[in-house]
CSV table of C-alpha atoms in Angstrom, one decimal:
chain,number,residue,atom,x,y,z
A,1,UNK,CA,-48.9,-8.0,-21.0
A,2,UNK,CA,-49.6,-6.9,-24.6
A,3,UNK,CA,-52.7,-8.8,-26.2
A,4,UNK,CA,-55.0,-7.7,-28.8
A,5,UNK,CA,-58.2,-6.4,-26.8
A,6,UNK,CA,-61.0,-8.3,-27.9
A,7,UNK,CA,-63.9,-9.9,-26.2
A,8,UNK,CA,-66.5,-8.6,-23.9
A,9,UNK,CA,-65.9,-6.7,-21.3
A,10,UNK,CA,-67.7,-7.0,-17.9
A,11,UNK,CA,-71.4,-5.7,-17.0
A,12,UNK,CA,-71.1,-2.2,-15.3
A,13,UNK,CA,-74.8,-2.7,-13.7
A,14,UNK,CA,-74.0,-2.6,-10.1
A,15,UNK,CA,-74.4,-6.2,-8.8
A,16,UNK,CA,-77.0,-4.9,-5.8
A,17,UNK,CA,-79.3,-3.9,-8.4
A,18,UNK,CA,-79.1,-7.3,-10.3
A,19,UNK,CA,-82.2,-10.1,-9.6
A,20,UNK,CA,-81.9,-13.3,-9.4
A,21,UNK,CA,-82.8,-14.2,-13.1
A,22,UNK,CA,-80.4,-11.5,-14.1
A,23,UNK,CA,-77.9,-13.0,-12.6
A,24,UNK,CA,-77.9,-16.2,-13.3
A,25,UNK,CA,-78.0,-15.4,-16.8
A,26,UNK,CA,-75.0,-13.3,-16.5
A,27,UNK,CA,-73.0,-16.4,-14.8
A,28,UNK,CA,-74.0,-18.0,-17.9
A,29,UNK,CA,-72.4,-16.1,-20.0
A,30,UNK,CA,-69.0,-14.9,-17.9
A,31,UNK,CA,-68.7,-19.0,-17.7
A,32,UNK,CA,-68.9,-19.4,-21.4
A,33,UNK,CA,-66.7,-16.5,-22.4
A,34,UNK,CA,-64.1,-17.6,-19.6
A,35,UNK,CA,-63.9,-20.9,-20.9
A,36,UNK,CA,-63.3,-19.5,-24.1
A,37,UNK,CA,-60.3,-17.4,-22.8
A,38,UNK,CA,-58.8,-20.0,-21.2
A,39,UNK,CA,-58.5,-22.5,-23.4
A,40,UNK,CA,-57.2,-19.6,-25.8
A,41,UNK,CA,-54.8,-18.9,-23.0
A,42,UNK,CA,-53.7,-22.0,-21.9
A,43,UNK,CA,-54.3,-24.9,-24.8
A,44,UNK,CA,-53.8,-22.6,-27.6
A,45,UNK,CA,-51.4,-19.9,-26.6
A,46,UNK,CA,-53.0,-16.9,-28.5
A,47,UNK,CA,-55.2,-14.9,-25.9
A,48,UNK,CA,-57.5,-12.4,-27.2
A,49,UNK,CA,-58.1,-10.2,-24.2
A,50,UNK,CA,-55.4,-8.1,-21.2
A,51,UNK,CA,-54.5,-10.0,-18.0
A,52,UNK,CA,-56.5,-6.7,-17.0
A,53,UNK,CA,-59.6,-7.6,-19.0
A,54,UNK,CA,-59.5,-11.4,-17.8
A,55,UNK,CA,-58.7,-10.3,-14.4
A,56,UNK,CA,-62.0,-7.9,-14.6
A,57,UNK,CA,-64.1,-10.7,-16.0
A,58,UNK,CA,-63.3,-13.0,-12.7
A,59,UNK,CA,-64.0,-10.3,-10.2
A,60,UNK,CA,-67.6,-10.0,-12.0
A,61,UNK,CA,-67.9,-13.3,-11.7
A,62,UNK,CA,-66.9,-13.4,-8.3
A,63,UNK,CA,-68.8,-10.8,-6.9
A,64,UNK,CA,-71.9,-11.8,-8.0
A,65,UNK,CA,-71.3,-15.3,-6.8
A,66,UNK,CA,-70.8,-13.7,-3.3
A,67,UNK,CA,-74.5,-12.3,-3.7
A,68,UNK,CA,-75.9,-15.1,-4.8
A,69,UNK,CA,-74.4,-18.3,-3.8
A,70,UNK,CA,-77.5,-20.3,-4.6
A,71,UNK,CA,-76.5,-19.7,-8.4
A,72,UNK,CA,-73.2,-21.1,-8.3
A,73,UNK,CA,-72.5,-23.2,-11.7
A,74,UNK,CA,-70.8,-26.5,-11.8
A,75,UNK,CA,-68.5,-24.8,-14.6
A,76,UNK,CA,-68.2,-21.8,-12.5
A,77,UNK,CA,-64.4,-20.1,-13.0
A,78,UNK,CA,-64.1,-19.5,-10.1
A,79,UNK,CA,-63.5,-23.4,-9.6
A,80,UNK,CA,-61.7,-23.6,-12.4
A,81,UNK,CA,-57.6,-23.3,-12.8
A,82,UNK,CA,-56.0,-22.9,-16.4
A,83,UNK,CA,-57.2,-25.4,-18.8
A,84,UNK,CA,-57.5,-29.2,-19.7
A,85,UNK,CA,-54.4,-31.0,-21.5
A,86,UNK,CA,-54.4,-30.2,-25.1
A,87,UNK,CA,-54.3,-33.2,-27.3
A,88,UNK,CA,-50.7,-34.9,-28.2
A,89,UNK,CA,-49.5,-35.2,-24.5
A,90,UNK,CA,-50.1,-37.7,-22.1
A,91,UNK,CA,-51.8,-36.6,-19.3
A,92,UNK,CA,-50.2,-36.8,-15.8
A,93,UNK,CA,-52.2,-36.5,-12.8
A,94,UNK,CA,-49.9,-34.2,-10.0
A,95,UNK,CA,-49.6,-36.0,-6.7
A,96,UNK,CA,-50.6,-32.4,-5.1
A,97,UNK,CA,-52.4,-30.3,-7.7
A,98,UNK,CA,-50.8,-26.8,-9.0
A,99,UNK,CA,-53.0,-24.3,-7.5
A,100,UNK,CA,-53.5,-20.8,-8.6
A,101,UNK,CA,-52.3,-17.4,-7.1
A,102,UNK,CA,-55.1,-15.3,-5.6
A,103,UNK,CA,-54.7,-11.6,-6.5
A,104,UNK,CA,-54.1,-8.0,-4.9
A,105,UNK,CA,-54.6,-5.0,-6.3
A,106,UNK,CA,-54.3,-2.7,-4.0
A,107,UNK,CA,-51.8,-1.7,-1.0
A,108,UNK,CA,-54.5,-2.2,1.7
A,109,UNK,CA,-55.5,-5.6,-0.3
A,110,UNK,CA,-51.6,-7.2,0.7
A,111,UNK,CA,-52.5,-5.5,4.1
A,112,UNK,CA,-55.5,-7.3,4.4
A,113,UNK,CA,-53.5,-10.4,3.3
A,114,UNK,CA,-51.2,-10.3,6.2
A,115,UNK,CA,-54.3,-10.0,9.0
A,116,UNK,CA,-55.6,-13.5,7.3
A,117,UNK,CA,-52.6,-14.5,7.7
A,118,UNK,CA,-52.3,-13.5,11.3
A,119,UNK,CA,-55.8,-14.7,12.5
A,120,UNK,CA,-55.4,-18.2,10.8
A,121,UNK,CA,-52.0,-18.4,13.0
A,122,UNK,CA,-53.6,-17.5,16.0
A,123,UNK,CA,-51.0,-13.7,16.0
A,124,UNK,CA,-51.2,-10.9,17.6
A,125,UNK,CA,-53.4,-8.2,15.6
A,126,UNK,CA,-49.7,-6.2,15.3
A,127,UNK,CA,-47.4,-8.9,15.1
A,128,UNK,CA,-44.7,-9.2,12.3
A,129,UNK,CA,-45.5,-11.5,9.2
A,130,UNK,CA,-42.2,-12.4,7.3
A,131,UNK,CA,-42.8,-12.3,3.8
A,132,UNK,CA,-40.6,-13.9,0.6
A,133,UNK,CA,-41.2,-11.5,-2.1
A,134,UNK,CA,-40.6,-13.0,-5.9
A,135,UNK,CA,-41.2,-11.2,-9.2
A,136,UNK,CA,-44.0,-13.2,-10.4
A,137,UNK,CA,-42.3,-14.6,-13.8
A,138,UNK,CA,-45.2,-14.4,-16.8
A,139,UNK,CA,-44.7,-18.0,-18.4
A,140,UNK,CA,-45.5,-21.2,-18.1
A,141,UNK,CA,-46.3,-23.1,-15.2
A,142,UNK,CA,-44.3,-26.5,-14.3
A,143,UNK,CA,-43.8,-29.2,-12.1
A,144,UNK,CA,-40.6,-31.5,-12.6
A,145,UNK,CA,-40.3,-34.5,-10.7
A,146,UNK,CA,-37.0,-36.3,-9.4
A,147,UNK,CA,-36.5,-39.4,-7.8
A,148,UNK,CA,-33.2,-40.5,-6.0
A,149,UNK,CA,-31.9,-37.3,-7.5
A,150,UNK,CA,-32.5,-38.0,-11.1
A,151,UNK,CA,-34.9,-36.1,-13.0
A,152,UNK,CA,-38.0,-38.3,-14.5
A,153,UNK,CA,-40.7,-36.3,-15.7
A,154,UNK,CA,-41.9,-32.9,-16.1
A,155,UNK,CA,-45.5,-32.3,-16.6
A,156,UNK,CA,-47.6,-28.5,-17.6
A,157,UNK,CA,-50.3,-27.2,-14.8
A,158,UNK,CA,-52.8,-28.2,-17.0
A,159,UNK,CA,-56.2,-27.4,-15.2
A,160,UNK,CA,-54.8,-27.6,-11.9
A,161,UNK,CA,-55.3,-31.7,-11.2
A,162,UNK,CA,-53.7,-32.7,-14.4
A,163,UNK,CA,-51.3,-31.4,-16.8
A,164,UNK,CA,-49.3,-32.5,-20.0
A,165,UNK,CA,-46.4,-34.7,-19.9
A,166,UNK,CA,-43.4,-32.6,-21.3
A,167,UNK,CA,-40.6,-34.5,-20.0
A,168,UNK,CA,-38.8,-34.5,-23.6
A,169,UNK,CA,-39.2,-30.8,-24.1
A,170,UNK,CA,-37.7,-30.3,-20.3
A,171,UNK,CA,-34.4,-32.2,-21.1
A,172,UNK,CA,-33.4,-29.7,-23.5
A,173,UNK,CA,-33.5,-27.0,-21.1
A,174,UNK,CA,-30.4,-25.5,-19.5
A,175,UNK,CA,-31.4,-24.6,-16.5
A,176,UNK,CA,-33.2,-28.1,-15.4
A,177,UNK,CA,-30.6,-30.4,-13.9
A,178,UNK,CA,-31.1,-34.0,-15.3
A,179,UNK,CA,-29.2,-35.4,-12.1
A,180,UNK,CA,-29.3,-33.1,-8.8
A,181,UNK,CA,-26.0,-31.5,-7.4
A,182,UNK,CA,-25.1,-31.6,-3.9
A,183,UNK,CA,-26.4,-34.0,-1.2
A,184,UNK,CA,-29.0,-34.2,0.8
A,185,UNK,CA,-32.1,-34.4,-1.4
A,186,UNK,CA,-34.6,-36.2,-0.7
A,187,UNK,CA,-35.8,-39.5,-2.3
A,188,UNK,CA,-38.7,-37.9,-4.0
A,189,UNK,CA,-39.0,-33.9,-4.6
A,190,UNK,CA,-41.3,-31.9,-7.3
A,191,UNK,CA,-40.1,-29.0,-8.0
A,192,UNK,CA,-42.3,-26.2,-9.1
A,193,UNK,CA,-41.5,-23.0,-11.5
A,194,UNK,CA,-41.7,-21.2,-14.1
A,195,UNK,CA,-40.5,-21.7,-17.6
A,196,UNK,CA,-40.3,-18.7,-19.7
A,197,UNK,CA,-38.4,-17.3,-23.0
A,198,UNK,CA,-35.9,-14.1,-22.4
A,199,UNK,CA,-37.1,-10.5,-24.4
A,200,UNK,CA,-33.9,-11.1,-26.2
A,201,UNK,CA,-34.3,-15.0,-27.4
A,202,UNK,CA,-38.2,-13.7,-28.1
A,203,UNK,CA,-37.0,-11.1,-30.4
A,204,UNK,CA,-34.7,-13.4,-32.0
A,205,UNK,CA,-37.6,-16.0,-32.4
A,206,UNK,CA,-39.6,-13.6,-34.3
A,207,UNK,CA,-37.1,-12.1,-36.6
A,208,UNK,CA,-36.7,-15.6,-37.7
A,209,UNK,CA,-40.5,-16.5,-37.8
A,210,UNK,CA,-40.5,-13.3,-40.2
A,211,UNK,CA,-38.0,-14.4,-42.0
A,212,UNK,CA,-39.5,-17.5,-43.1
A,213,UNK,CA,-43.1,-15.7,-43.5
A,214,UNK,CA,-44.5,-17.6,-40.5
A,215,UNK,CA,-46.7,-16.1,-38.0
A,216,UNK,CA,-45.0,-14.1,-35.6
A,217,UNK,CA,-45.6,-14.8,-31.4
A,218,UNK,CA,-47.5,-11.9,-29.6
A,219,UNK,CA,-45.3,-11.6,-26.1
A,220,UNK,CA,-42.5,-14.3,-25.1
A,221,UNK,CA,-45.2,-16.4,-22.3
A,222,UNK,CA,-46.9,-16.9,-25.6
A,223,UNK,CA,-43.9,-18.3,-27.5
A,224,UNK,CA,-42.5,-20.0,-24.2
A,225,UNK,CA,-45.7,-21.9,-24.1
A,226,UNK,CA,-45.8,-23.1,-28.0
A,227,UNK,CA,-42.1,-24.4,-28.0
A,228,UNK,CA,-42.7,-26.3,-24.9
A,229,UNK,CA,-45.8,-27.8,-26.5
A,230,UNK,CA,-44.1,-28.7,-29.7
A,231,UNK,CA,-44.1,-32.4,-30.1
A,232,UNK,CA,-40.8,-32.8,-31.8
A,233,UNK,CA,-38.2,-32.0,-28.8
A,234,UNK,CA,-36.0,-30.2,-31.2
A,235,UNK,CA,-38.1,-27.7,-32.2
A,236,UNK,CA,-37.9,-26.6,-28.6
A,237,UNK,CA,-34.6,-27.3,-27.8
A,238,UNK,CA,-33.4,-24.1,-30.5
A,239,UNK,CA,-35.7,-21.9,-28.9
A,240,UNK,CA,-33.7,-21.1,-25.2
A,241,UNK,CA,-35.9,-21.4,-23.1
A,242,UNK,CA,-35.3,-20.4,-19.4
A,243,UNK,CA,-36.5,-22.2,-15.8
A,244,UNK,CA,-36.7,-20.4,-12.5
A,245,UNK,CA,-37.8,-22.8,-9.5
A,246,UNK,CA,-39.9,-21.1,-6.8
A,247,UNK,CA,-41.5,-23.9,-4.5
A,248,UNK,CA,-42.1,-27.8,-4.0
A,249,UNK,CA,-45.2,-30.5,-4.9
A,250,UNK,CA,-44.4,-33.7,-3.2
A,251,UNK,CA,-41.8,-34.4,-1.0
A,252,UNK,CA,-40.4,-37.2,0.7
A,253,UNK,CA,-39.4,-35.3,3.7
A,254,UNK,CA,-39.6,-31.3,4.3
A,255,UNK,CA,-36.9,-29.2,2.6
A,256,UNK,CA,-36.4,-26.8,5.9
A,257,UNK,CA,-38.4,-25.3,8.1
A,258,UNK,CA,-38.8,-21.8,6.6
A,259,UNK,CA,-38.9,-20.7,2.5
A,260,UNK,CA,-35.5,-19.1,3.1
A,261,UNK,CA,-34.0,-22.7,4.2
A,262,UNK,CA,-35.8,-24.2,1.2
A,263,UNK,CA,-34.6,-22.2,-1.5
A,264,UNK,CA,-31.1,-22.5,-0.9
A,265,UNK,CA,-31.4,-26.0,-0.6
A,266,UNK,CA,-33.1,-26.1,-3.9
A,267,UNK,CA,-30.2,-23.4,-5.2
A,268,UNK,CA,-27.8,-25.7,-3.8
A,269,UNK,CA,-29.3,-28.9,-5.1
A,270,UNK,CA,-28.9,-27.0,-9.2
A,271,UNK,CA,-32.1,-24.8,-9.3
A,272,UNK,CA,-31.5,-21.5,-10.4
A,273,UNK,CA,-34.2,-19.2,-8.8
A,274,UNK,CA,-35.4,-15.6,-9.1
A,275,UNK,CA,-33.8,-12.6,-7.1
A,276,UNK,CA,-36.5,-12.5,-4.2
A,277,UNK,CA,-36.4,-10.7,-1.0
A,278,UNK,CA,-37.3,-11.9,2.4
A,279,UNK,CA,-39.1,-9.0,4.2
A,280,UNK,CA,-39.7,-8.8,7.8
A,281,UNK,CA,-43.3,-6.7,7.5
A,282,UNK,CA,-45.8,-5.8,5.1
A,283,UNK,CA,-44.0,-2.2,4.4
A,284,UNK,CA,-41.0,-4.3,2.8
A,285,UNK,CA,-42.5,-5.9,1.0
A,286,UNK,CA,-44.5,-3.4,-0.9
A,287,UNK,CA,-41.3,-1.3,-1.0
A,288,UNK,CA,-39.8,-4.7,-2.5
A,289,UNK,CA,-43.2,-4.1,-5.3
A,290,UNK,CA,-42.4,-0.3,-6.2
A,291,UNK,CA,-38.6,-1.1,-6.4
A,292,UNK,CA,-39.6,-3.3,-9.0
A,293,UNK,CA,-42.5,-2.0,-11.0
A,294,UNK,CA,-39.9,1.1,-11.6
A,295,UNK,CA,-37.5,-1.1,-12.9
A,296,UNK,CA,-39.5,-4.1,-14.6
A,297,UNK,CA,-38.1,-2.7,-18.4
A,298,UNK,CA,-34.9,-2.9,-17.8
A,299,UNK,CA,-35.1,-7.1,-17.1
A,300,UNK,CA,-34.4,-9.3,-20.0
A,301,UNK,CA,-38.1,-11.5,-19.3
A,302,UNK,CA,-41.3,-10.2,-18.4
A,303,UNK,CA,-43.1,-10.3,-14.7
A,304,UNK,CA,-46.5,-9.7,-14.1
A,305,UNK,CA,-46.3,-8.7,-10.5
A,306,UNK,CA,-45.2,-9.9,-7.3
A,307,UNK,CA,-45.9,-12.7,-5.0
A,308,UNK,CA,-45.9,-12.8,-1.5
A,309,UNK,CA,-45.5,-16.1,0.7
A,310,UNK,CA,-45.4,-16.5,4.1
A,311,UNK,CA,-41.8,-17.4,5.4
């Protein structure tokens, strides 16, 4: 995810070495420049630093919270999930809140995923673990509501609890069904995605915003993000933005019993969602991640990884 690489970058002094005074003061200041980075991210769309960088910066943070748990801050990011609602928006408060994705980075990480997985269930050390594997979409995090089938509002993950009411912006969108197809849906149903802006509509974007000597957009989550926050609906409607559904908020009753039965209800129901693959055992689905990676610049929007859910 091209950025301009600015801001610090984490500590190298190994975190065993570090006192107690020395690491609370670093806390200090990995909250501060975090808060910085996500409300850059998030509220203003123009990040400064990688996903890398950031990514770095909350393993620091991490780590030395696991050393010292007594110096845990209030504001710690670890606690903390995207930003507040930036001004011009109502706020909505999610009936369940958007949580965030924890990471892997490693083979023997998404390994070490699948035991958790096994020992929360009570499994066998060796049993298979179906996994859905997605391409994880970089844009914009969104929850739409409908109710009796008809689509009422669409709010931003905001910081998790509470986003931005964008239900005007949504309506313009293509892919988000004001009235559900089908039968069968339930009375209430949140459905959760991603929006984001194609490599091709992002280019186009920019050619214009050149042509009328505006500032140009770094990377198409950036310019997804500021046309959904524009507050005149227009604006975002000429900008083609794109919605792939990948799960559920509230529901009035359960959409199926595994992921699989979910999503094609929610394909059948008007969704369109994101070629995933369900694989029977950890080596799928990091074949499934390789198998993509080799051909991620070849798709017309940008991923920045995978995600793995339990079937």
């Amino acid at each position: 995810n091209p950025r301009t690489q600015k801001g610090a970058a984490p500590s190298e002094t190994p975190v065993d070495t570090l006192n107690e005074i020395e690491a609370a003061v670093e806390l200090a200041e990995l909250a501060h420049e975090m808060a910085r980075h996500d409300a850059l991210y998030y509220a203003k769309d123009t990040p400064e630093i990688s996903d890398a960088d950031y990514d770095a910066l909350r393993r620091r943070n991490t780590t030395i919270e696991a050393h010292f748990p007594m110096l845990v801050r209030d504001d710690s990011p670890s606690t903390r999930i995207g930003a507040a609602p930036a001004a011009g928006f109502k706020k909505v408060t999610h009936a369940l809140p958007m949580l965030s994705l924890d990471n892997a980075f490693s083979d023997d990480d998404v390994r070490e995923f699948v035991a958790r997985v096994r020992r929360f269930l009570n499994l066998d050390a060796e049993a298979d673990v179906a996994l859905m594997a997605e391409p994880k979409i970089d844009g914009l995090s969104i929850s739409l509501r409908y109710e009796k089938g008809r689509f009422v509002m669409g709010a931003t993950r905001g910081d998790g609890p509470t986003g931005e009411n964008v239900t005007a912006n949504l309506r313009t969108l293509d892919d988000i069904p004001d009235r559900l197809k089908g039968t069968g849906w339930p009375d209430v149903l949140e459905v959760r995605g991603e929006v984001y802006m194609r490599k091709s509509e992002f280019q186009a974007l920019n050619a214009r915003q050149e042509k009328a000597d505006a500032k140009p957009f770094a990377n198409p989550r950036n310019a997804a993000a500021g046309s959904l926050r524009q507050l005149d609906s227009t604006i975002t409607a000429v900008r083609k933005l794109g919605f792939f559904g990948y799960a559920w908020g509230e529901v009035a009753e359960p959409l199926g019993q595994t992921l699989m039965e979910a999503r094609k209800r929610l394909a059948a129901w008007g969704f369109t969602l994101n070629d995933g693959a369900l694989c029977t055992d950890v080596d799928e689905a990091l074949a499934f991640y390789r198998h993509q990676a080799s051909g991620r610049a070849v798709l017309d929007y940008d991923i920045d990884g995978i995600v793995y859910k339990v079937d």
